[in-house]
mmCIF file of C-alpha atoms and ligand atoms in Angstrom:
data_model
loop_
_atom_site.group_PDB
_atom_site.id
_atom_site.type_symbol
_atom_site.label_atom_id
_atom_site.label_comp_id
_atom_site.label_asym_id
_atom_site.label_seq_id
_atom_site.Cartn_x
_atom_site.Cartn_y
_atom_site.Cartn_z
ATOM 1 C CA UNK B 410 -22.819 22.351 40.821
ATOM 2 C CA UNK B 411 -20.622 19.367 39.758
ATOM 3 C CA UNK B 412 -17.604 21.582 39.816
ATOM 4 C CA UNK B 413 -14.284 20.813 38.450
ATOM 5 C CA UNK B 414 -14.565 23.304 35.684
ATOM 6 C CA UNK B 415 -13.458 26.632 36.820
ATOM 7 C CA UNK B 416 -14.667 28.224 33.470
ATOM 8 C CA UNK B 417 -18.184 27.125 33.944
ATOM 9 C CA UNK B 418 -18.151 28.819 37.162
ATOM 10 C CA UNK B 419 -17.000 32.017 35.615
ATOM 11 C CA UNK B 420 -19.827 31.814 32.929
ATOM 12 C CA UNK B 421 -22.460 30.958 35.244
ATOM 13 C CA UNK B 422 -21.430 34.018 37.208
ATOM 14 C CA UNK B 423 -21.745 36.175 34.280
ATOM 15 C CA UNK B 424 -25.212 34.865 33.386
ATOM 16 C CA UNK B 425 -26.346 35.471 36.872
ATOM 17 C CA UNK B 426 -25.158 38.992 36.754
ATOM 18 C CA UNK B 427 -26.979 39.275 33.311
ATOM 19 C CA UNK B 428 -30.292 37.875 34.629
ATOM 20 C CA UNK B 429 -30.035 39.944 37.713
ATOM 21 C CA UNK B 430 -29.347 42.947 35.772
ATOM 22 C CA UNK B 431 -32.122 42.352 33.492
ATOM 23 C CA UNK B 432 -34.535 42.009 36.675
ATOM 24 C CA UNK B 433 -33.216 45.016 38.224
ATOM 25 C CA UNK B 434 -34.023 46.833 34.742
ATOM 26 C CA UNK B 435 -37.448 45.321 34.702
ATOM 27 C CA UNK B 436 -37.989 46.447 38.197
ATOM 28 C CA UNK B 437 -36.984 50.043 37.375
ATOM 29 C CA UNK B 438 -39.388 50.151 34.420
ATOM 30 C CA UNK B 439 -42.361 49.286 36.461
ATOM 31 C CA UNK B 440 -44.410 52.454 37.531
ATOM 32 C CA UNK B 441 -44.110 52.735 41.307
ATOM 33 C CA UNK B 442 -46.631 55.150 42.450
ATOM 34 C CA UNK B 443 -45.838 58.838 42.253
ATOM 35 C CA UNK B 444 -43.644 60.224 39.435
ATOM 36 C CA UNK B 445 -40.346 61.556 40.562
ATOM 37 C CA UNK B 446 -39.717 65.130 40.276
ATOM 38 C CA UNK B 447 -35.987 64.333 39.752
ATOM 39 C CA UNK B 448 -34.420 61.778 37.728
ATOM 40 C CA UNK B 449 -33.268 58.538 39.892
ATOM 41 C CA UNK B 450 -30.198 58.282 37.796
ATOM 42 C CA UNK B 451 -28.783 61.718 37.166
ATOM 43 C CA UNK B 452 -30.698 63.721 39.407
ATOM 44 C CA UNK B 453 -31.830 66.177 36.688
ATOM 45 C CA UNK B 454 -35.502 67.534 36.820
ATOM 46 C CA UNK B 455 -37.994 65.676 35.000
ATOM 47 C CA UNK B 456 -40.217 68.030 33.059
ATOM 48 C CA UNK B 457 -43.931 68.080 34.348
ATOM 49 C CA UNK B 458 -45.112 67.136 30.915
ATOM 50 C CA UNK B 459 -43.065 63.956 31.136
ATOM 51 C CA UNK B 460 -44.262 63.058 34.472
ATOM 52 C CA UNK B 461 -47.779 63.283 33.667
ATOM 53 C CA UNK B 462 -47.259 61.349 30.222
ATOM 54 C CA UNK B 463 -45.533 58.585 32.184
ATOM 55 C CA UNK B 464 -47.275 57.731 35.356
ATOM 56 C CA UNK B 465 -44.422 56.625 37.922
ATOM 57 C CA UNK B 466 -41.503 57.977 35.703
ATOM 58 C CA UNK B 467 -38.214 57.678 37.599
ATOM 59 C CA UNK B 468 -35.769 58.825 34.930
ATOM 60 C CA UNK B 469 -35.228 61.712 32.643
ATOM 61 C CA UNK B 470 -35.332 61.220 28.709
ATOM 62 C CA UNK B 471 -31.753 60.870 28.617
ATOM 63 C CA UNK B 472 -31.366 58.412 30.965
ATOM 64 C CA UNK B 473 -34.459 56.547 29.751
ATOM 65 C CA UNK B 474 -33.096 56.490 26.116
ATOM 66 C CA UNK B 475 -29.630 55.379 27.515
ATOM 67 C CA UNK B 476 -31.473 52.695 29.362
ATOM 68 C CA UNK B 477 -33.601 51.603 26.455
ATOM 69 C CA UNK B 478 -30.464 51.448 24.234
ATOM 70 C CA UNK B 479 -28.870 48.851 26.940
ATOM 71 C CA UNK B 480 -32.100 46.945 26.802
ATOM 72 C CA UNK B 481 -32.067 46.672 23.090
ATOM 73 C CA UNK B 482 -28.378 45.088 23.394
ATOM 74 C CA UNK B 483 -29.616 42.800 26.129
ATOM 75 C CA UNK B 484 -32.502 41.604 24.178
ATOM 76 C CA UNK B 485 -30.246 41.054 21.374
ATOM 77 C CA UNK B 486 -28.196 38.375 23.329
ATOM 78 C CA UNK B 487 -31.241 36.790 24.689
ATOM 79 C CA UNK B 488 -33.461 36.470 21.517
ATOM 80 C CA UNK B 489 -31.071 36.447 18.442
ATOM 81 C CA UNK B 490 -33.898 34.818 16.343
ATOM 82 C CA UNK B 491 -36.215 37.705 16.697
ATOM 83 C CA UNK B 492 -33.810 40.455 17.089
ATOM 84 C CA UNK B 493 -34.375 42.126 13.619
ATOM 85 C CA UNK B 494 -38.207 41.780 14.015
ATOM 86 C CA UNK B 495 -38.093 43.429 17.462
ATOM 87 C CA UNK B 496 -36.034 46.273 16.233
ATOM 88 C CA UNK B 497 -37.862 47.154 13.254
HETATM 89 ZN ZN1 ZN G 1645 -31.307 61.324 34.180
#
């Protein structure tokens, strides 16, 4: 932290937030014991079939796909080179 550039600080803050975000998302994806009966995000009931298919599931299909979309966006920022091969 040499300081002197307020702009650098702001950018760093953004990077930190993004990294923290990614970590939180990664954590959310880790199966943790029992599947939830209700979505951790919206509180909707998660169908039994989904709970059995995805051990430790915490999100309903809607929230999961929303999250997947967000993650693809984040992955696009982080690995521009392989973005296309990752998506297709
Ligand atoms: Zn949900």
